[in-house]
C-alpha positions as a Python dict, from the first residue, in 0.01 Angstrom:
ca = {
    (1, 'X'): (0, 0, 0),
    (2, 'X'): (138, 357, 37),
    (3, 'X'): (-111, 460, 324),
    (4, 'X'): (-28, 99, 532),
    (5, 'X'): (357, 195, 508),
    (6, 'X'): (461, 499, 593),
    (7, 'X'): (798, 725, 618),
    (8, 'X'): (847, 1021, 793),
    (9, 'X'): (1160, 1237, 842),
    (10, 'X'): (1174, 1477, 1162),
    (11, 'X'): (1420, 1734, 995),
    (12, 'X'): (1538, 1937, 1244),
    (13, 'X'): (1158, 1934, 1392),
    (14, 'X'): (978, 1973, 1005),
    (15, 'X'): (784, 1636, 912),
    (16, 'X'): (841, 1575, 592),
    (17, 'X'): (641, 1265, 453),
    (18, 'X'): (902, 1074, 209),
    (19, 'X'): (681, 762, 174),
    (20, 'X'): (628, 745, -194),
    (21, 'X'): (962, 800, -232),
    (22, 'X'): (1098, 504, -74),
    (23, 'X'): (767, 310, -132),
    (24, 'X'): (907, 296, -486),
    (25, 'X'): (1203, 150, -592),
    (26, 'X'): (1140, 275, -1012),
    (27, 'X'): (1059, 655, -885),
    (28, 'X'): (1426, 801, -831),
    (29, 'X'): (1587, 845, -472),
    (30, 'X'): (1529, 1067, -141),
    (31, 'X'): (1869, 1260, -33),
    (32, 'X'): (1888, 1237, 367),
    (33, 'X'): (2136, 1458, 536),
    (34, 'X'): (2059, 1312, 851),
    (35, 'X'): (2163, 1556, 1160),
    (36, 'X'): (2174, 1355, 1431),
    (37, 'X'): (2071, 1604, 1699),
    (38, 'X'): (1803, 1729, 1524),
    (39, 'X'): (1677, 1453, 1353),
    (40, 'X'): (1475, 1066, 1337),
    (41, 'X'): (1321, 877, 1115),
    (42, 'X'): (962, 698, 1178),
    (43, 'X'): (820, 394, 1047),
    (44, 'X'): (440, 324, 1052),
    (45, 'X'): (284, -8, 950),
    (46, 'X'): (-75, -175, 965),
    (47, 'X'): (86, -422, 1155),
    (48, 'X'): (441, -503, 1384),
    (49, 'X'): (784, -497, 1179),
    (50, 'X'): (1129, -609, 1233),
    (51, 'X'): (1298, -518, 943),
    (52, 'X'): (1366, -314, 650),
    (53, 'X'): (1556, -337, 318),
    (54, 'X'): (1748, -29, 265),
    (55, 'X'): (1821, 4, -119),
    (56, 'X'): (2127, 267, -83),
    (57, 'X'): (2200, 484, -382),
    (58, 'X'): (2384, 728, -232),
    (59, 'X'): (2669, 519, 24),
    (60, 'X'): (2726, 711, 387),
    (61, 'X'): (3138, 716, 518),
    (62, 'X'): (3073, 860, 806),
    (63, 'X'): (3084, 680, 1173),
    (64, 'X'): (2721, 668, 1258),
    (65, 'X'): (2516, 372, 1439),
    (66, 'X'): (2139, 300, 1422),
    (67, 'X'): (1917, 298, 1721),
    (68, 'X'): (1547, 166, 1703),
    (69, 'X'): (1281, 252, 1923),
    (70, 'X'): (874, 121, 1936),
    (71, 'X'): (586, 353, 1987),
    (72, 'X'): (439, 158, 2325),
    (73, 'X'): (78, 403, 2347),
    (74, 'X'): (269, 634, 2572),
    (75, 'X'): (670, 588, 2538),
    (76, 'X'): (917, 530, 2292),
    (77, 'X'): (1081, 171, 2407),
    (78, 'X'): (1406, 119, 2307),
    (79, 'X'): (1427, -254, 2111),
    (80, 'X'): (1665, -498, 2258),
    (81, 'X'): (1916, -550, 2000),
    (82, 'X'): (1943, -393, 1620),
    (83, 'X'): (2180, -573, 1368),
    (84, 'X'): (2249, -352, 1093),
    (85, 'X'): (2388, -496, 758),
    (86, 'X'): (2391, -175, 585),
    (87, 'X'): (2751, -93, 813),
    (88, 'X'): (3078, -125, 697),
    (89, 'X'): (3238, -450, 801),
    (90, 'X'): (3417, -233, 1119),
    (91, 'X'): (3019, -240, 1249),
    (92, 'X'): (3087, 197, 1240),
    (93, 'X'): (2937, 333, 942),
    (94, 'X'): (2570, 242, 825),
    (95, 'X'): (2414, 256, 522),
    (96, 'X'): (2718, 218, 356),
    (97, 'X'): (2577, -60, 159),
    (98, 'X'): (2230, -198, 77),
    (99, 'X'): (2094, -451, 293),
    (100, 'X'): (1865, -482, 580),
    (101, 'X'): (1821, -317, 902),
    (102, 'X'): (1654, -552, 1175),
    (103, 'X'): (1588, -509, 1520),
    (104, 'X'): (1394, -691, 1813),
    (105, 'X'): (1131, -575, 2073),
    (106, 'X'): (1235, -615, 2436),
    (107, 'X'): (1023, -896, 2606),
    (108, 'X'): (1076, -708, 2929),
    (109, 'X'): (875, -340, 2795),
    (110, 'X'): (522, -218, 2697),
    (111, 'X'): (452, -400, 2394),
    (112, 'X'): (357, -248, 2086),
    (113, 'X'): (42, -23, 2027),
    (114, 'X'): (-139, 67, 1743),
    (115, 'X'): (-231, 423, 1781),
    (116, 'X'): (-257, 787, 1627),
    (117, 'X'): (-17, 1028, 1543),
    (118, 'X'): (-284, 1282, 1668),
    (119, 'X'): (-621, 1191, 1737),
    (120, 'X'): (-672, 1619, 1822),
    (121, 'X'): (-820, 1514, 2191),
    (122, 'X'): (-459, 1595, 2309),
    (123, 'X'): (-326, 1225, 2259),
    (124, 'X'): (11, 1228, 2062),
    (125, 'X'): (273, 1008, 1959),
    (126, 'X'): (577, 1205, 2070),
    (127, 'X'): (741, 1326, 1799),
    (128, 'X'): (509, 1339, 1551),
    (129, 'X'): (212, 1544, 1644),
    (130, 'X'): (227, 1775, 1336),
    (131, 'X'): (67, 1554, 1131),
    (132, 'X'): (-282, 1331, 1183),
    (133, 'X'): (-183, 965, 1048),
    (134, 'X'): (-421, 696, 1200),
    (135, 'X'): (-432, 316, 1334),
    (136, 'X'): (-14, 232, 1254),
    (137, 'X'): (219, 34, 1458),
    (138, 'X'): (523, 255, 1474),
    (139, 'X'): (930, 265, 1511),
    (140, 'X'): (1120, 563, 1540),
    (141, 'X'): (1506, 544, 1441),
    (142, 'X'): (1779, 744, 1510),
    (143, 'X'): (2160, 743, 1483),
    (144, 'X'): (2458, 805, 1680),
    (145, 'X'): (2655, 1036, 1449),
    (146, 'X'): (2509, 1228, 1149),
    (147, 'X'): (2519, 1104, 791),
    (148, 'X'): (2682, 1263, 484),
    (149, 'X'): (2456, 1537, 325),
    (150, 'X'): (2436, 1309, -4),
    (151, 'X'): (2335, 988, 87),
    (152, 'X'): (2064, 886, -69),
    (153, 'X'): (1784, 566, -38),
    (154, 'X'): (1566, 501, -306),
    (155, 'X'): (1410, 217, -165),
    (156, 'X'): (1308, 102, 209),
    (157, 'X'): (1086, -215, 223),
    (158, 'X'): (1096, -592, 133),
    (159, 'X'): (1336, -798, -94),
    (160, 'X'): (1386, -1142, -43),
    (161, 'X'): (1705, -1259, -252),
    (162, 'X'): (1984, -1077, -444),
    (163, 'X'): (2171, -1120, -733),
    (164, 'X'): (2431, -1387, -564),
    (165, 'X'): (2163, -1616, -473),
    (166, 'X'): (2043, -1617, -819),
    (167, 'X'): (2339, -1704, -1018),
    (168, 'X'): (2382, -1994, -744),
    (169, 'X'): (2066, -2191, -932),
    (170, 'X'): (2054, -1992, -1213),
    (171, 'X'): (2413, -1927, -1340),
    (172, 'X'): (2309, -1865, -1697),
    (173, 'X'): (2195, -1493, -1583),
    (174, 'X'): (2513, -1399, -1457),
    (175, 'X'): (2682, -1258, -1788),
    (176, 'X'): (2696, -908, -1955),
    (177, 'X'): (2448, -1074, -2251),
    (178, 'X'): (2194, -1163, -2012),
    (179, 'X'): (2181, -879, -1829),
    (180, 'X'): (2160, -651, -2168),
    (181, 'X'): (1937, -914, -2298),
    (182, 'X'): (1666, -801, -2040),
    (183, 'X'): (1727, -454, -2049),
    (184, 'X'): (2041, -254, -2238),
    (185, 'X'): (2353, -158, -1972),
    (186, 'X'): (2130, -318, -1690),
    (187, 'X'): (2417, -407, -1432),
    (188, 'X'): (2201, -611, -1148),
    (189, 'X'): (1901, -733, -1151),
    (190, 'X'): (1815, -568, -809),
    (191, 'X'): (1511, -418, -965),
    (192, 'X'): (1337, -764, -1071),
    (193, 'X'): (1435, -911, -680),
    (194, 'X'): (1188, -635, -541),
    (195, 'X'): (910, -726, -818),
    (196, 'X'): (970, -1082, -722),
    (197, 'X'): (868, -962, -335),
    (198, 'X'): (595, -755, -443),
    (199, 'X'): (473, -1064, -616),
    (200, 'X'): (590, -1313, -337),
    (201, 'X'): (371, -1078, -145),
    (202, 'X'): (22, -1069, -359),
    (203, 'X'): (50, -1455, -335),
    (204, 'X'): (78, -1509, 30),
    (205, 'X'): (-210, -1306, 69),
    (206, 'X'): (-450, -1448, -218),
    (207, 'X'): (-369, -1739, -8),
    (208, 'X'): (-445, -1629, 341),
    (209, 'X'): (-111, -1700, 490),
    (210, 'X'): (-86, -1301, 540),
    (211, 'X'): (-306, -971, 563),
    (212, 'X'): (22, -710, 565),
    (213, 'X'): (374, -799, 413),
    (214, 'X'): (511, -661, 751),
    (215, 'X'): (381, -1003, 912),
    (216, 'X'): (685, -1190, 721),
    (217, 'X'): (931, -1165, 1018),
    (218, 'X'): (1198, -1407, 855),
    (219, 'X'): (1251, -1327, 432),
    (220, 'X'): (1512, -1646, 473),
    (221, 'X'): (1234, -1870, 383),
    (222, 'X'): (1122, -1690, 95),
    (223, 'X'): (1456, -1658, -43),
    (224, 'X'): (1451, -1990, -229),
    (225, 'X'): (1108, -1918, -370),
    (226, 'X'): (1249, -1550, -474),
    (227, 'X'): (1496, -1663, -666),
    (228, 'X'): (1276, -1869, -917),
    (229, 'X'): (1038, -1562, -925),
    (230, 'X'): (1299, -1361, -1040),
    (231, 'X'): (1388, -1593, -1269),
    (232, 'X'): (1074, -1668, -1366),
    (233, 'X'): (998, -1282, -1464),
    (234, 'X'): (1383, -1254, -1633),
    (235, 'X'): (1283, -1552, -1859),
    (236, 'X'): (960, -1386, -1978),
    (237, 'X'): (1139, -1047, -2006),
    (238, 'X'): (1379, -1221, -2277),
    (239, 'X'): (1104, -1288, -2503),
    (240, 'X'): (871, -1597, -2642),
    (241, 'X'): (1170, -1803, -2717),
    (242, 'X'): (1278, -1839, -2364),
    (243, 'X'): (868, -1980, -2274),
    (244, 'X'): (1007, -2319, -2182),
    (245, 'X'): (1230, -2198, -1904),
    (246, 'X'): (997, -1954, -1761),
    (247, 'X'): (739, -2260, -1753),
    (248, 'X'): (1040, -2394, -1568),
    (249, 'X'): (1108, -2152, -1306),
    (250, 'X'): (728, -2080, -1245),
    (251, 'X'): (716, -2485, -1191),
    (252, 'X'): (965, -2462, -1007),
    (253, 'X'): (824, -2136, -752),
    (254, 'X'): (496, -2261, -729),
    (255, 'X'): (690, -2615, -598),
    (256, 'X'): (903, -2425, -337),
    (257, 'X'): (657, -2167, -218),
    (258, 'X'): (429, -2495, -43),
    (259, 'X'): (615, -2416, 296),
    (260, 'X'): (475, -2620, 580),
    (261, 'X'): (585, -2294, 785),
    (262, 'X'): (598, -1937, 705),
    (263, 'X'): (736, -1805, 1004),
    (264, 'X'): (495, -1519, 953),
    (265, 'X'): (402, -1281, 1320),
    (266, 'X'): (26, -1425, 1368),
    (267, 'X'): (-7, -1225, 1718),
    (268, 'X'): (89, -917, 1611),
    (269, 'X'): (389, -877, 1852),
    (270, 'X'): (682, -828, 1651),
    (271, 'X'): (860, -1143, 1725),
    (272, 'X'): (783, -1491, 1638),
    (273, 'X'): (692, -1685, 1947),
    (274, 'X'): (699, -2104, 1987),
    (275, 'X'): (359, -2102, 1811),
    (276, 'X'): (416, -1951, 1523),
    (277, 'X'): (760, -2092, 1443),
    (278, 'X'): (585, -2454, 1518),
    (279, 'X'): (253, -2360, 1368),
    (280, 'X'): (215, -2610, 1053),
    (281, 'X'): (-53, -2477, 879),
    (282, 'X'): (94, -2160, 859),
    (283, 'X'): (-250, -1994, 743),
    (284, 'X'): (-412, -1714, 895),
    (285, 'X'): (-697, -1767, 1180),
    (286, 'X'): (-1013, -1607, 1177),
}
């Protein structure tokens, strides 16, 4: 939901609210010629986060490392590690691919507070007082060197598998014919892996394993599940003669989504503690 994830880019001091932008991975992409004196980047969620996808359409090449902070009620706390997959293989250059940004909360700060950008009683979230958003958990992000003025996301949330861990059970999709089949001079099939999420998503909820996608701390054990949603959807995009294998691969989601344990963030912390990643039930408590 649109107003339960939001994106905000401090441009040299001007908010700019880029949310349905990179809520949307169909709507185009967001150029960000990051300055990194001037600028940051802040996340707000309905609930504690430690990761984003970062669909890149637009690569960065120049030297620039991510730092990730938490909003604590009065600080920003810097996280205890970030591991950024979007760099270059030298660890130097980020978002110079797609792939996910993740980061975990220091044990030994302020945890993390839901809170106001600007309640207008004089309490602020430093850094973004210019704007009134209300009741988000939020992470502010910055980086070491600037980025090149045409990089460009056009997508910033969930995605549990890709197109390699498809063609490992489903090698049949991984020709020129199957991709056209689907959809003429398609090259990936990134677009159907964030449906599959999205979907993923609805499901965990209609079956009270989550309230907000942001609880899903580890996407690993979705992946397998992902794949045969996306498969599932490919088969049914390639029309009525192709029923019998989407039956398949909806058999065979509905078979590996029964987890015994979703590592999902039940405490609202940002971290999965003993609990949760021994919790066998793995449904929500009221």
């Amino acid at each position: 939901m649109l107003l339960k994830n939001r994106f905000i880019w401090s441009d040299n001091g001007t908010l700019k609210d880029i949310s349905n932008n990179l809520n949307n991975h169909i709507s185009g992409a967001q150029v960000i010629p990051f300055v990194a004196s001037e600028d940051a980047f802040y996340f707000g969620s309905e609930a504690p986060f430690n990761h984003r996808w970062f669909e890149v359409f637009v690569i960065n090449d120049q030297v620039s490392i991510p730092s990730v902070s938490i909003w604590d009620g009065a600080l920003w706390q810097p996280v205890a590690e970030v591991i950024d997959l979007t760099s270059n293989s030298a660890g130097t250059t980020t978002l110079n691919k797609s792939d996910r940004i993740m980061w975990v909360p220091d044990k030994q700060k302020a945890s993390w507070m839901r809170d106001d950008t600007n309640d207008g009683a004089g309490n602020i979230i430093t850094g973004l007082s210019g704007i009134k958003i209300y009741n988000l958990f939020w992470v502010k992000m910055t980086f070491s060197g600037d980025i090149k003025a045409t990089t460009a996301l056009s997508y910033v949330g969930h995605k549990f598998c890709n197109d390699e861990d498809l063609y490992n059970l489903y090698p049949e999709f991984n020709t020129n014919e199957a991709r056209n089949r689907f959809k003429l001079s398609l090259t990936t099939f990134d677009q159907i892996h964030f449906e599959a999420a999205k979907e993923i998503i609805r499901d965990l909820r209609e079956i009270e394993v989550i309230h907000s996608s942001n609880q899903i701390l580890d996407w690993e054990v979705l992946r397998i599940p992902s794949i045969h949603k996306s498969a599932e959807m490919i088969f049914n995009g390639f029309g009525t003669d192709w029923k019998e294998e989407q039956d398949r691969a909806r058999q065979y989601y509905k078979q590996t989504r029964k987890l015994d344990i979703f590592n999902v963030d039940i405490n609202a912390n940002g971290t999965l503690d003993v609990r949760e990643l021994q919790s066998r039930s793995g449904r929500l408590t009221r």
